[in-house]
Short mmCIF file of C-alpha atoms in Angstrom, two decimals:
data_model
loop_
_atom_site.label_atom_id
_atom_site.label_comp_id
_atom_site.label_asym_id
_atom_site.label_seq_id
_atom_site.Cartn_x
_atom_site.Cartn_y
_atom_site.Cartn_z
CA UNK A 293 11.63 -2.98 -28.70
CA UNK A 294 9.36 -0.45 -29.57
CA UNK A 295 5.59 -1.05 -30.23
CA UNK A 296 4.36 -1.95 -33.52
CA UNK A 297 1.90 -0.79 -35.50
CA UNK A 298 -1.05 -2.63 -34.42
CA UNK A 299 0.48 -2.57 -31.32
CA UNK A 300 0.01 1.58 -31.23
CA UNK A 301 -3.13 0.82 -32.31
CA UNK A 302 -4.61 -1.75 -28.97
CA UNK A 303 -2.76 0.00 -26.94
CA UNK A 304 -4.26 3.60 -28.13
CA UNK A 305 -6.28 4.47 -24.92
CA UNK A 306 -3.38 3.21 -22.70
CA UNK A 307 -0.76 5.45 -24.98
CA UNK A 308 -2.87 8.92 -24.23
CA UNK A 309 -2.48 8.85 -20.85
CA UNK A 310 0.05 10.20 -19.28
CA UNK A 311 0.71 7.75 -16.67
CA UNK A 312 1.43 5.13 -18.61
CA UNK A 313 2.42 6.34 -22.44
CA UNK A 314 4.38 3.85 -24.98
CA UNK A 315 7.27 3.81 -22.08
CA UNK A 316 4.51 2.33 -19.98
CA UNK A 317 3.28 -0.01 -22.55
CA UNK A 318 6.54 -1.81 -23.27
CA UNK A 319 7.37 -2.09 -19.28
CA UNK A 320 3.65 -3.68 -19.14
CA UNK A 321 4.74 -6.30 -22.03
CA UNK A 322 8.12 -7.14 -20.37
CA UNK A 323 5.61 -7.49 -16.64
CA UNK A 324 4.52 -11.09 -15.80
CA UNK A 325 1.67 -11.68 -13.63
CA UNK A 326 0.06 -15.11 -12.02
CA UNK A 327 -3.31 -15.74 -11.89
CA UNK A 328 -4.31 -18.62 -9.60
CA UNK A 329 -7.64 -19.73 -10.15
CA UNK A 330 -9.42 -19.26 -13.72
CA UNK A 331 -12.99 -19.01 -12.12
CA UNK A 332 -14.79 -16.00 -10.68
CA UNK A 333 -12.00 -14.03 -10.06
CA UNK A 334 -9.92 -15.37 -12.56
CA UNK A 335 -11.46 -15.11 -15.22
CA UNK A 336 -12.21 -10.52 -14.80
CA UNK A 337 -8.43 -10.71 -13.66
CA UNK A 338 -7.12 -12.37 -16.70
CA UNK A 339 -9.33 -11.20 -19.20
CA UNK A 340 -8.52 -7.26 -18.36
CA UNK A 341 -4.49 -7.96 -18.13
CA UNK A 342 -4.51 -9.86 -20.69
CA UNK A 343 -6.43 -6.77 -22.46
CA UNK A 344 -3.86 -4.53 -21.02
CA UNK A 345 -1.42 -6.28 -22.13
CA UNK A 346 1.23 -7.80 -19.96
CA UNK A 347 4.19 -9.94 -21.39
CA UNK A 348 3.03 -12.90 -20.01
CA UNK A 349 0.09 -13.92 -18.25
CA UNK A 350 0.18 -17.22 -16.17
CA UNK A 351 -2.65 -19.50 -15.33
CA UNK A 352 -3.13 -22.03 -12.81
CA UNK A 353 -6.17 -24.33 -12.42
CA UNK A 354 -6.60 -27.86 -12.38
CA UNK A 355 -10.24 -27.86 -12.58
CA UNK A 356 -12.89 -29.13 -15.57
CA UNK A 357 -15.67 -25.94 -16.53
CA UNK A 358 -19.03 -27.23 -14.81
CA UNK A 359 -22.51 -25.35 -15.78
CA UNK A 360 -22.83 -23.61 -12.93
CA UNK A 361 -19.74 -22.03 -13.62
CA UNK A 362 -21.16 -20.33 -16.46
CA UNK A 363 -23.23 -17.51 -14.19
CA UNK A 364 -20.00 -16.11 -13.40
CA UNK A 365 -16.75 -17.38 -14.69
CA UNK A 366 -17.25 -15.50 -18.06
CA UNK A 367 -13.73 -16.92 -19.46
CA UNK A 368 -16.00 -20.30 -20.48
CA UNK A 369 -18.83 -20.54 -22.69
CA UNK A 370 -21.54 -23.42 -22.75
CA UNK A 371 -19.41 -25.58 -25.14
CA UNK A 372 -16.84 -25.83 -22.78
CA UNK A 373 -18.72 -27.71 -20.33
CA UNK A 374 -16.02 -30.78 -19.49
CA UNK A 375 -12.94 -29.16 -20.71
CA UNK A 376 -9.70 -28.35 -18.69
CA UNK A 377 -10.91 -24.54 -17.08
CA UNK A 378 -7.36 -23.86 -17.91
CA UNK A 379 -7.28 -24.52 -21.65
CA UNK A 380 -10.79 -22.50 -21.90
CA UNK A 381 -9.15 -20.20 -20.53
CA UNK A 382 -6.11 -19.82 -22.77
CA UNK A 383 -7.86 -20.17 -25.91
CA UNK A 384 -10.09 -17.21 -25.22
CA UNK A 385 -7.15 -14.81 -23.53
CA UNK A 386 -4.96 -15.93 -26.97
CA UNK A 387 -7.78 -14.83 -29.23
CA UNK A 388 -8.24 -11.34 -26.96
CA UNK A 389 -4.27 -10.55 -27.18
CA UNK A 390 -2.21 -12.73 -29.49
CA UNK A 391 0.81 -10.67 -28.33
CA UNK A 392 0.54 -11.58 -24.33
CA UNK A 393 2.50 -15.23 -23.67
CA UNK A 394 -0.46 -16.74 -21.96
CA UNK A 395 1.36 -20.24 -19.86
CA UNK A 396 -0.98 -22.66 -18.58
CA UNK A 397 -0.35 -24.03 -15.23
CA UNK A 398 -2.75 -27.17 -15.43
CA UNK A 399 -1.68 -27.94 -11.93
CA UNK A 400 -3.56 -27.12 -7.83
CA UNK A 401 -1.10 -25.31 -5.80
CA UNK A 402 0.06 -27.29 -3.19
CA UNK A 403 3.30 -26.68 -0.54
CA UNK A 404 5.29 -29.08 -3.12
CA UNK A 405 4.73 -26.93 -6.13
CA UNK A 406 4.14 -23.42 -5.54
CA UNK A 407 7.19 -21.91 -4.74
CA UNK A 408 8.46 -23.71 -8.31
CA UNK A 409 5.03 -21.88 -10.18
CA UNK A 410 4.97 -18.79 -8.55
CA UNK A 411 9.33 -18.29 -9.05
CA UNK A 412 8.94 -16.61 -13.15
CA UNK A 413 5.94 -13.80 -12.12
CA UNK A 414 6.45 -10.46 -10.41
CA UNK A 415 3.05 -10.39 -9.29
CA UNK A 416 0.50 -12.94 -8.03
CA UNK A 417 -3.42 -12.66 -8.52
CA UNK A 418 -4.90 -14.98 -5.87
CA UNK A 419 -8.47 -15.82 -7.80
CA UNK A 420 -8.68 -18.95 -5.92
CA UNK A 421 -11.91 -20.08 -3.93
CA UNK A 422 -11.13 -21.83 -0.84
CA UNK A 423 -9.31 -20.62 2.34
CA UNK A 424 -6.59 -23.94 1.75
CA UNK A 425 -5.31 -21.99 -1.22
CA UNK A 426 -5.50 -18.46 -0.09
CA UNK A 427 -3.45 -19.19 3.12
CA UNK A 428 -0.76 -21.38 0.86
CA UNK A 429 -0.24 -18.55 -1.75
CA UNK A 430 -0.23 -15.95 1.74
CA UNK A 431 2.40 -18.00 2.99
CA UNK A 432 4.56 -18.94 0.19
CA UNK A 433 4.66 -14.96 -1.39
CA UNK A 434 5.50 -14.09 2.11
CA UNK A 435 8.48 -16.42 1.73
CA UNK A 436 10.08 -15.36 -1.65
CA UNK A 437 8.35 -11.99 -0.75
CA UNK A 438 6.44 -11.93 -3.67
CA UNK A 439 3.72 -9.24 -3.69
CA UNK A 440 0.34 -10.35 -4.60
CA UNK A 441 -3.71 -9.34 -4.80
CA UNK A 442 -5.78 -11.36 -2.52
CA UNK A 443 -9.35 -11.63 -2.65
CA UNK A 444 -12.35 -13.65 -1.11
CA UNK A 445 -15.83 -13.56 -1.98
CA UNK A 446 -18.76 -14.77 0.01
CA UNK A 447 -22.69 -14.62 -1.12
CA UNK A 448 -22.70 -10.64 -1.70
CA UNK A 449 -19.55 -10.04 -0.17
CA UNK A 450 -16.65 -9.21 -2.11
CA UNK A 451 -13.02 -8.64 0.07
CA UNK A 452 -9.48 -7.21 -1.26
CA UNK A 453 -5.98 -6.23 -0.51
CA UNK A 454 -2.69 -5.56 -2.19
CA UNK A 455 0.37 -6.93 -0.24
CA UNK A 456 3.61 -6.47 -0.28
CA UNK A 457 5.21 -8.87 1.66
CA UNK A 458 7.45 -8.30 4.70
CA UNK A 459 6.69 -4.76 4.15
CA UNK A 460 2.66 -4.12 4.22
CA UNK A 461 -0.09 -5.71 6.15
CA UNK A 462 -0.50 -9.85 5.05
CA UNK A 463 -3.69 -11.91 5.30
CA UNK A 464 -2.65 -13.79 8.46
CA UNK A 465 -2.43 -10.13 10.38
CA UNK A 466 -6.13 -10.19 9.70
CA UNK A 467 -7.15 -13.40 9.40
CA UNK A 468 -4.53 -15.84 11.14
CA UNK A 469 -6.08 -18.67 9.86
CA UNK A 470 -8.60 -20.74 8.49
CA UNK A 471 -11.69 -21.77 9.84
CA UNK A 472 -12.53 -25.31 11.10
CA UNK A 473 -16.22 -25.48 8.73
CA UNK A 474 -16.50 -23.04 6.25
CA UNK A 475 -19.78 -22.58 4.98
CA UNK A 476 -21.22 -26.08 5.86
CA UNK A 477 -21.40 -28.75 2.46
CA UNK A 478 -23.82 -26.33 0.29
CA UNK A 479 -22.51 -23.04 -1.55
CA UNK A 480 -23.81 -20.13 -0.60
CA UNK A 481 -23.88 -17.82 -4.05
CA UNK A 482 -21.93 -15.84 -5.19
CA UNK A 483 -23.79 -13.08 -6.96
CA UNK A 484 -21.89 -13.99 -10.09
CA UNK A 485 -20.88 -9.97 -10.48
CA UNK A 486 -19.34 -9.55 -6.96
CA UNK A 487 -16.24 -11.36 -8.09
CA UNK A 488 -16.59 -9.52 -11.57
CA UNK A 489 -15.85 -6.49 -10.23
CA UNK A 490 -12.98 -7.53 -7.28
CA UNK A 491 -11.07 -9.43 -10.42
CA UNK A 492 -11.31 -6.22 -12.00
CA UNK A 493 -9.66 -4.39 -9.03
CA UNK A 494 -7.22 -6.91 -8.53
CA UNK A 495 -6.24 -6.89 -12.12
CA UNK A 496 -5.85 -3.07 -11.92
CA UNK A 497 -3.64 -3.52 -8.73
CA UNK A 498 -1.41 -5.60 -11.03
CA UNK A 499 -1.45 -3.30 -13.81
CA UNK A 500 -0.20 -0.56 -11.08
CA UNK A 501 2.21 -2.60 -9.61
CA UNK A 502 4.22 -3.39 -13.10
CA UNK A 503 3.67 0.27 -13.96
CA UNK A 504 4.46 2.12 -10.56
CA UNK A 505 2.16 4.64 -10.42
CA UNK A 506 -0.79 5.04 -8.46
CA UNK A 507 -1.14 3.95 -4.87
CA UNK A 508 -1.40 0.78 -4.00
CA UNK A 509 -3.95 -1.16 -2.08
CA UNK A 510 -1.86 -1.99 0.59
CA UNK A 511 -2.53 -1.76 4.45
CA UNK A 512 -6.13 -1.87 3.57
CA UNK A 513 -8.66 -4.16 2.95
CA UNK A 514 -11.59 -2.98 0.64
CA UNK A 515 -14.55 -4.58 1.26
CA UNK A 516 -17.51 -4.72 -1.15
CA UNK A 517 -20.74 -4.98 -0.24
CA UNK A 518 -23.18 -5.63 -3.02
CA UNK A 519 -26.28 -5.61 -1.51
CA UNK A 520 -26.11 -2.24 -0.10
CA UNK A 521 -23.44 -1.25 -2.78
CA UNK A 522 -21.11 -0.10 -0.45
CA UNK A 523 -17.21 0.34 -0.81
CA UNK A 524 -15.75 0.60 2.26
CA UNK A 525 -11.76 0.90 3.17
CA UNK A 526 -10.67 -0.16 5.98
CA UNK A 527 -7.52 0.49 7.21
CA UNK A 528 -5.72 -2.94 8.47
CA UNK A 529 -1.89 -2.29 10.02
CA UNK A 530 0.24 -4.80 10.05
CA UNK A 531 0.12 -7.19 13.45
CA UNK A 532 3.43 -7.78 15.55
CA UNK A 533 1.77 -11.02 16.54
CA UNK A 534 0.98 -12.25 12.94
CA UNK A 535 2.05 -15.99 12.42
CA UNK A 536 3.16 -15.18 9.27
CA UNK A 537 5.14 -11.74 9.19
CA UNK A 538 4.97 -11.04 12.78
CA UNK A 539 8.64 -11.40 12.81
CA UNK A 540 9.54 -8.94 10.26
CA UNK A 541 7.78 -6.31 13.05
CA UNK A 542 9.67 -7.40 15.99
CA UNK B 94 -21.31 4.49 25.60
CA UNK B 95 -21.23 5.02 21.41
CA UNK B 96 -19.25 2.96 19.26
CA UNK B 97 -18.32 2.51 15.77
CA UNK B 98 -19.10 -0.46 14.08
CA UNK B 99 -18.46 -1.38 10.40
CA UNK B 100 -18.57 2.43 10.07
CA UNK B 101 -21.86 3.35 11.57
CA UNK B 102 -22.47 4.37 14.99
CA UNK B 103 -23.36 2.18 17.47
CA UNK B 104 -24.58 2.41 21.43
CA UNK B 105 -24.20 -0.56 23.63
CA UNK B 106 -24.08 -0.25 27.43
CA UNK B 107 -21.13 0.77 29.15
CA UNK B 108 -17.91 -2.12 29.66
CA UNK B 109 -20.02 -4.58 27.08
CA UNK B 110 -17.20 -6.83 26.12
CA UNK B 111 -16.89 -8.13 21.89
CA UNK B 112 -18.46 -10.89 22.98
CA UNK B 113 -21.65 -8.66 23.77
CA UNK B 114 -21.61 -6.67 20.75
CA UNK B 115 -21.64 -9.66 18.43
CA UNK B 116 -24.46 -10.93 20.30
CA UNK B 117 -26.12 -8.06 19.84
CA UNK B 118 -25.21 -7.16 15.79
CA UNK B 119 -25.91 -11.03 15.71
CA UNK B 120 -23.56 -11.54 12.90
CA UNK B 121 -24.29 -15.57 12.91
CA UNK B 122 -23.70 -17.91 10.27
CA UNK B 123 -19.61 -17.07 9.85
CA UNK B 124 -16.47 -16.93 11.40
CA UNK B 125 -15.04 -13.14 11.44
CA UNK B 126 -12.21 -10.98 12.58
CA UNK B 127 -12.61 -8.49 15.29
CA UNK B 128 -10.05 -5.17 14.94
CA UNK B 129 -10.78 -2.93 17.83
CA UNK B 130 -8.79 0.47 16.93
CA UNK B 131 -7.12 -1.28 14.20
CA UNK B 132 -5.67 -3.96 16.49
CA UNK B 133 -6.94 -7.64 16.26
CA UNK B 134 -8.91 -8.91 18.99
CA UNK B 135 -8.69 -12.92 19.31
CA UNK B 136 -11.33 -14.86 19.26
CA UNK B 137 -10.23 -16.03 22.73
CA UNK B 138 -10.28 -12.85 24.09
CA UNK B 139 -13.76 -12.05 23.02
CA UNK B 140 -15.41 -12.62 26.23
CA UNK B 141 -13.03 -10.59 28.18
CA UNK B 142 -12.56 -8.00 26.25
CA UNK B 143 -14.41 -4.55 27.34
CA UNK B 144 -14.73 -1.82 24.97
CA UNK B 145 -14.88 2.06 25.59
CA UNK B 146 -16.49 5.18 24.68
CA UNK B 147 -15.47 5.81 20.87
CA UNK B 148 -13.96 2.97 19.89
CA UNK B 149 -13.29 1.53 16.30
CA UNK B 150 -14.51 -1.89 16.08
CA UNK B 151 -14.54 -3.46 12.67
CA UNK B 152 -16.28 -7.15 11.67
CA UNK B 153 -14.65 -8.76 8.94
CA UNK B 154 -16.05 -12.06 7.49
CA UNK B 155 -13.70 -14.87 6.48
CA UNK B 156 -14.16 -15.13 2.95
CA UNK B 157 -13.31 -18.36 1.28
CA UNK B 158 -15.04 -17.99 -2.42
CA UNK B 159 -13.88 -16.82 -5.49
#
């Protein structure tokens, strides 16, 4: 279906370059993309691929907007305070791109449900903010070998890394698992920017991904460090004795 | 002996194990990952493992947030 007019229109900056064009446009609106966690990272990821465009955008959080999300998690505004983070965080991607199918997932991924949520999306944004979660969605992509973004974020510390599963380096080749006391009962930051800018990367990995072009951020982990503004790749191969894909080596 | 670590060169005496070189960078409060030459290094195998002369050694944090 070709673009309408106001579609020609969002879409202008996208449409004049050559890597992506109106034939890159409509294979962005038929792309569908997960993003797990509508917090730090969640809310830079959704709001720029919403932006961008994608068919349909997916969002999973089963978590109520507190005030002290509001240094960072720019998808929620003060009167929001109370409210489902997930139907914040629809109303304000609607309003950005009426023409993206924004599905709420008011739901925590958990062994019992995220093969079932993650099954409709080609790609999977891990925004999430506890190691639990990052080592379920590392797991159950690796399983349906569904390639996805992950990202942590400590105090000034931003971390990230495309994967494509069974094929490129996973999280469990670098870290094989998750540590007994993260972080003791009080959290430490973030620097409500660090995660703006790693949702931003990982949105751009999806963007990529549905397109094909580019390179993608695979078999390296990108680590930001704020503090001494410092981008550094480092290359991460994949690890015959991962628990995870360790088998797909051997 | 000179190492690289995190990207910056690094001297430490010769045969110090991970185990020494954390001690030394003193990277505290968190758990991390040690690659040596791009291969991980167990936590288990930090005290017996000896590095060389120009070797890669990278210090990853565990990062939970987001």
């Amino acid at each position: 279906m070709p673009l309408s007019a106001e579609e020609q229109d969002r879409y202008a900056r996208h449409l004049a370059l050559p890597e992506i064009g109106e034939q890159g446009q409509e294979r962005l609106r038929g792309g569908s993309v997960l993003v797990v966690g509508a917090g730090g990272l969640g809310s830079p990821a959704a709001l720029y691929l919403a932006a961008a465009g994608v068919g349909t955008l997916g969002i999973a959080d089963a978590d109520v907007v507190e005030t002290s999300n509001l240094q960072r998690q720019l998808l929620h505004h003060t009167p929001d305070v109370g409210r489902r983070k997930v139907k914040s965080a629809v109303e304000k991607l609607r309003a950005l791109n009426p023409h993206v199918n924004v599905r709420p997932h008011v739901e925590r991924l958990s062994p019992a449900n995220a093969e079932r949520i993650l099954a409709d999306y080609h790609f999977v944004v891990d925004a999430t903010d506890n190691f639990t979660a990052k080592f379920l969605i590392a797991d159950t992509c690796h399983r349906v070998r569904k390639p996805y973004s992950h990202a942590g974020i400590r105090r000034f510390l931003g971390q990230t890394m495309t994967v494509h599963p069974g094929l490129t380096t996973c999280y469990r080749c670098v870290f094989d698992s998750p540590p007994e006391e993260p972080d003791g009962l009080r959290p430490q930051g973030p620097l409500g920017a660090v995660p703006g800018v790693i949702g931003a990367i990982q949105a751009t990995e999806g963007i990529k991904y549905l397109l094909g072009i580019g390179t993608p951020l695979t078999n390296t982990l990108l680590v930001y460090e704020a503090l001494e503004m410092t981008f550094r790749r480092v290359p991460v191969q994949r690890n015959p004795e991962c628990p995870l894909c360790g088998e797909c080596l051997r | 002996m000179t190492l690289t670590v995190n990207g910056e060169k690094t001297e430490l005496q010769d045969g110090a194990t991970v185990a020494q070189l954390l001690k030394k960078v003193n990277t505290g409060a968190s758990r991390i990952a040690v690659l040596v030459n791009n291969t991980v290094v167990k936590a288990e195998k930090w005290e017996a493992f000896a590095l060389k002369d120009g070797d890669h050694v990278e210090l990853l944090t565990f990062a939970g947030g987001g």
